CSV table of C-alpha atoms in Angstrom, one decimal:
chain,number,residue,atom,x,y,z
A,1,MET,CA,-25.6,-22.6,32.5
A,2,ILE,CA,-25.0,-23.1,28.8
A,3,VAL,CA,-21.6,-22.8,27.1
A,4,LYS,CA,-21.5,-23.2,23.3
A,5,GLU,CA,-25.0,-24.4,23.3
A,6,GLU,CA,-24.2,-27.3,25.7
A,7,PRO,CA,-25.4,-27.4,29.3
A,8,ILE,CA,-22.8,-27.5,32.0
A,9,LYS,CA,-23.4,-30.6,34.1
A,10,GLY,CA,-22.7,-30.2,37.8
A,11,ILE,CA,-20.0,-28.3,39.6
A,12,ARG,CA,-16.3,-28.7,38.9
A,13,LYS,CA,-14.8,-29.9,42.1
A,14,ASP,CA,-11.2,-29.5,41.4
A,15,THR,CA,-11.2,-25.8,41.0
A,16,ALA,CA,-10.2,-23.3,43.7
A,17,LEU,CA,-10.5,-19.5,43.8
A,18,ILE,CA,-8.4,-16.8,45.4
A,19,LEU,CA,-10.2,-13.5,45.7
A,20,GLN,CA,-8.7,-10.0,45.5
A,21,ASP,CA,-10.1,-9.2,49.0
A,22,TYR,CA,-9.0,-12.5,50.4
A,23,GLY,CA,-12.5,-13.8,51.0
A,24,LEU,CA,-11.7,-14.8,54.6
A,25,PHE,CA,-14.4,-15.3,57.2
A,26,PRO,CA,-13.6,-12.7,60.0
A,27,TRP,CA,-15.2,-14.8,62.8
A,28,LYS,CA,-13.0,-17.8,61.9
A,29,THR,CA,-9.3,-18.3,62.8
A,30,VAL,CA,-6.7,-18.9,60.1
A,31,TRP,CA,-6.9,-22.7,60.9
A,32,GLN,CA,-10.7,-22.6,60.5
A,33,ASN,CA,-10.6,-20.6,57.3
A,34,VAL,CA,-8.1,-23.0,55.7
A,35,SER,CA,-9.9,-26.1,56.8
A,36,LEU,CA,-13.3,-25.0,55.8
A,37,GLY,CA,-13.3,-26.5,52.3
A,38,LEU,CA,-11.9,-29.8,53.6
A,39,GLN,CA,-14.7,-30.0,56.1
A,40,VAL,CA,-17.3,-29.3,53.5
A,41,ARG,CA,-15.8,-32.1,51.4
A,42,GLY,CA,-16.1,-34.5,54.4
A,43,ILE,CA,-12.3,-35.2,54.7
A,44,ASP,CA,-11.6,-37.1,57.8
A,45,ARG,CA,-10.3,-35.1,60.8
A,46,GLU,CA,-6.8,-36.6,60.9
A,47,GLN,CA,-6.3,-36.0,57.1
A,48,GLU,CA,-7.7,-32.5,57.5
A,49,ARG,CA,-5.3,-31.7,60.4
A,50,GLN,CA,-2.3,-33.0,58.4
A,51,LEU,CA,-3.2,-31.1,55.2
A,52,VAL,CA,-3.8,-27.8,57.0
A,53,GLU,CA,-0.7,-28.2,59.1
A,54,ASP,CA,1.4,-28.9,56.0
A,55,ILE,CA,0.0,-26.1,53.9
A,56,LEU,CA,0.4,-23.5,56.7
A,57,LYS,CA,4.0,-24.6,57.2
A,58,GLU,CA,4.7,-24.5,53.4
A,59,LEU,CA,3.3,-20.9,53.2
A,60,GLY,CA,5.1,-19.8,56.3
A,61,ILE,CA,2.0,-18.9,58.3
A,62,GLU,CA,1.8,-21.7,60.8
A,63,GLN,CA,2.5,-19.2,63.7
A,64,CYS,CA,-0.8,-17.5,62.7
A,65,LYS,CA,-3.1,-20.5,63.0
A,66,HIS,CA,-4.9,-19.2,66.0
A,67,LYS,CA,-5.3,-15.6,64.8
A,68,TYR,CA,-8.3,-14.0,63.2
A,69,PRO,CA,-8.1,-12.2,59.8
A,70,MET,CA,-8.2,-8.7,61.5
A,71,GLU,CA,-5.0,-9.6,63.3
A,72,LEU,CA,-3.1,-10.3,60.0
A,73,SER,CA,-1.2,-8.2,57.6
A,74,GLY,CA,-2.4,-8.0,53.9
A,75,GLY,CA,0.3,-10.4,52.9
A,76,GLN,CA,-0.6,-12.9,55.6
A,77,LYS,CA,-4.3,-12.7,54.7
A,78,GLN,CA,-3.5,-13.4,51.1
A,79,ARG,CA,-1.3,-16.4,52.1
A,80,VAL,CA,-4.3,-17.7,54.1
A,81,GLY,CA,-6.5,-17.4,51.0
A,82,ILE,CA,-3.9,-19.3,49.0
A,83,ALA,CA,-3.6,-21.9,51.8
A,84,ARG,CA,-7.4,-22.5,51.8
A,85,ALA,CA,-7.3,-22.9,48.0
A,86,LEU,CA,-4.3,-25.2,47.9
A,87,ALA,CA,-5.6,-27.4,50.8
A,88,LEU,CA,-8.2,-28.6,48.3
A,89,LYS,CA,-5.5,-29.8,45.9
A,90,PRO,CA,-7.1,-28.2,42.9
A,91,ASP,CA,-6.0,-28.8,39.3
A,92,LEU,CA,-7.3,-25.4,38.3
A,93,LEU,CA,-6.6,-22.3,40.4
A,94,LEU,CA,-8.4,-19.1,39.6
A,95,MET,CA,-6.8,-15.9,41.0
A,96,ASP,CA,-8.5,-12.5,40.9
A,97,GLU,CA,-5.8,-9.8,41.2
A,98,PRO,CA,-4.2,-11.6,44.2
A,99,SER,CA,-1.6,-8.9,44.8
A,100,SER,CA,-3.4,-5.7,44.0
A,101,ALA,CA,-3.9,-4.6,47.6
A,102,LEU,CA,-0.3,-5.3,48.6
A,103,ASP,CA,2.8,-3.0,48.9
A,104,ALA,CA,5.6,-3.5,46.4
A,105,ILE,CA,7.8,-5.7,48.5
A,106,THR,CA,5.0,-7.9,49.8
A,107,LYS,CA,3.6,-8.2,46.2
A,108,GLU,CA,7.0,-9.4,45.0
A,109,HIS,CA,7.2,-12.0,47.8
A,110,LEU,CA,3.7,-13.2,47.0
A,111,GLN,CA,4.6,-13.5,43.3
A,112,ASN,CA,7.7,-15.6,44.2
A,113,LEU,CA,5.5,-17.7,46.4
A,114,ILE,CA,3.0,-18.3,43.6
A,115,LEU,CA,5.8,-19.4,41.3
A,116,LYS,CA,7.2,-21.7,44.0
A,117,ILE,CA,3.7,-23.2,44.6
A,118,TYR,CA,3.3,-23.8,40.9
A,119,LYS,CA,6.6,-25.6,40.7
A,120,ALA,CA,5.8,-27.7,43.8
A,121,HIS,CA,2.1,-28.4,42.8
A,122,PRO,CA,1.7,-28.2,39.0
A,123,MET,CA,-1.7,-27.1,38.1
A,124,THR,CA,-3.4,-24.7,35.7
A,125,ILE,CA,-3.4,-21.2,37.1
A,126,MET,CA,-5.6,-18.5,35.6
A,127,MET,CA,-4.9,-15.1,37.0
A,128,VAL,CA,-6.5,-11.7,36.3
A,129,THR,CA,-4.1,-8.8,36.8
A,130,HIS,CA,-3.7,-5.3,35.5
A,131,SER,CA,0.0,-5.4,36.1
A,132,ILE,CA,2.2,-6.0,33.1
A,133,GLU,CA,5.1,-6.9,35.2
A,134,GLU,CA,3.1,-9.5,37.2
A,135,ALA,CA,1.7,-11.0,34.0
A,136,VAL,CA,5.2,-11.4,32.6
A,137,PHE,CA,6.7,-12.8,35.8
A,138,LEU,CA,3.9,-15.3,36.4
A,139,GLY,CA,2.4,-15.9,32.9
A,140,GLN,CA,3.3,-18.8,30.6
A,141,LYS,CA,0.7,-17.3,28.3
A,142,ILE,CA,-0.3,-13.7,28.5
A,143,ILE,CA,-3.8,-13.0,27.3
A,144,ILE,CA,-4.7,-9.4,26.6
A,145,MET,CA,-8.4,-8.6,26.8
A,146,ASN,CA,-10.4,-5.5,26.0
A,147,GLU,CA,-14.1,-5.1,26.6
A,148,GLY,CA,-14.4,-8.8,27.5
A,149,ARG,CA,-12.8,-10.1,24.3
A,150,ILE,CA,-9.4,-11.7,23.8
A,151,ARG,CA,-7.3,-9.3,21.7
A,152,THR,CA,-3.9,-11.0,21.8
A,153,ILE,CA,-2.3,-14.1,23.2
A,154,LEU,CA,1.5,-14.0,23.8
A,155,ASP,CA,3.7,-16.9,24.8
A,156,ASN,CA,6.3,-16.1,27.5
A,157,PRO,CA,9.4,-18.3,26.8
A,158,TYR,CA,10.9,-17.2,30.1
A,159,PHE,CA,8.1,-18.4,32.3
A,160,GLY,CA,9.2,-20.2,35.5
A,161,ASP,CA,12.6,-18.3,35.8
A,162,GLU,CA,12.6,-17.0,39.4
A,163,TYR,CA,15.3,-14.6,38.5
A,164,LEU,CA,13.6,-13.2,35.4
A,165,ARG,CA,13.0,-9.8,37.0
A,166,ASN,CA,16.7,-9.2,37.0
A,167,LYS,CA,17.2,-10.0,33.3
A,168,GLN,CA,16.9,-7.9,30.2
A,169,ASN,CA,14.5,-10.6,28.8
A,170,PHE,CA,11.9,-9.5,31.5
A,171,TYR,CA,11.9,-6.0,30.2
A,172,ASN,CA,11.8,-7.1,26.6
A,173,VAL,CA,8.6,-9.2,27.2
A,174,CYS,CA,7.1,-6.3,29.2
A,175,LEU,CA,7.7,-4.1,26.2
A,176,LYS,CA,6.2,-6.6,23.9
A,177,VAL,CA,3.0,-6.8,26.1
A,178,ARG,CA,2.8,-3.0,26.3
A,179,GLN,CA,3.1,-2.8,22.5
A,180,ALA,CA,0.4,-5.4,22.0
A,181,MET,CA,-1.9,-3.5,24.4
A,182,ASN,CA,-1.2,-0.2,22.5
A,183,SER,CA,-1.8,-1.7,19.1
A,184,GLY,CA,-5.1,-3.0,20.3
A,185,GLU,CA,-6.1,0.5,21.4
A,186,GLN,CA,-5.2,2.0,18.0
A,187,ASN,CA,-7.3,-0.6,16.1
A,188,GLU,CA,-10.5,0.3,17.9
């Protein structure tokens, strides 16, 4: 692969991905799904056990460790996907619409969890979302794209405030994002 006329050398090992459809292996238990990346990396068994145990507990799904994906709710499946990614201790976390398939309450809980995770494990998180509210709540920078091109980049001065949804500033930033999106449509 070539980027800006320079070949990319090797695979970036400190990147994790969370997919919209969870990306879980249906024939593996929660524990096995979460530990998979650690096994591929050759982490020793005791360290693997401790990492998986800690991350399942942190995400509140330790009681699901022996269950299979088909036995889980959508929110639990997404937490397993997040656990699998975080077990690798990435410095870059890519998220493809992580809450799009969830109901409103579960979606809000997941967004709160993502913010909590970010505060506990600082890393760069790049998330694709079609939700203005989600982008404002979770985005330090909000990048508006159209047809694969960046149209606008907005800074969010209220990023990291877990109570932001309850404040007028939240709605002000949502309005600013909506206006930026609409102005991009008019220019085309």
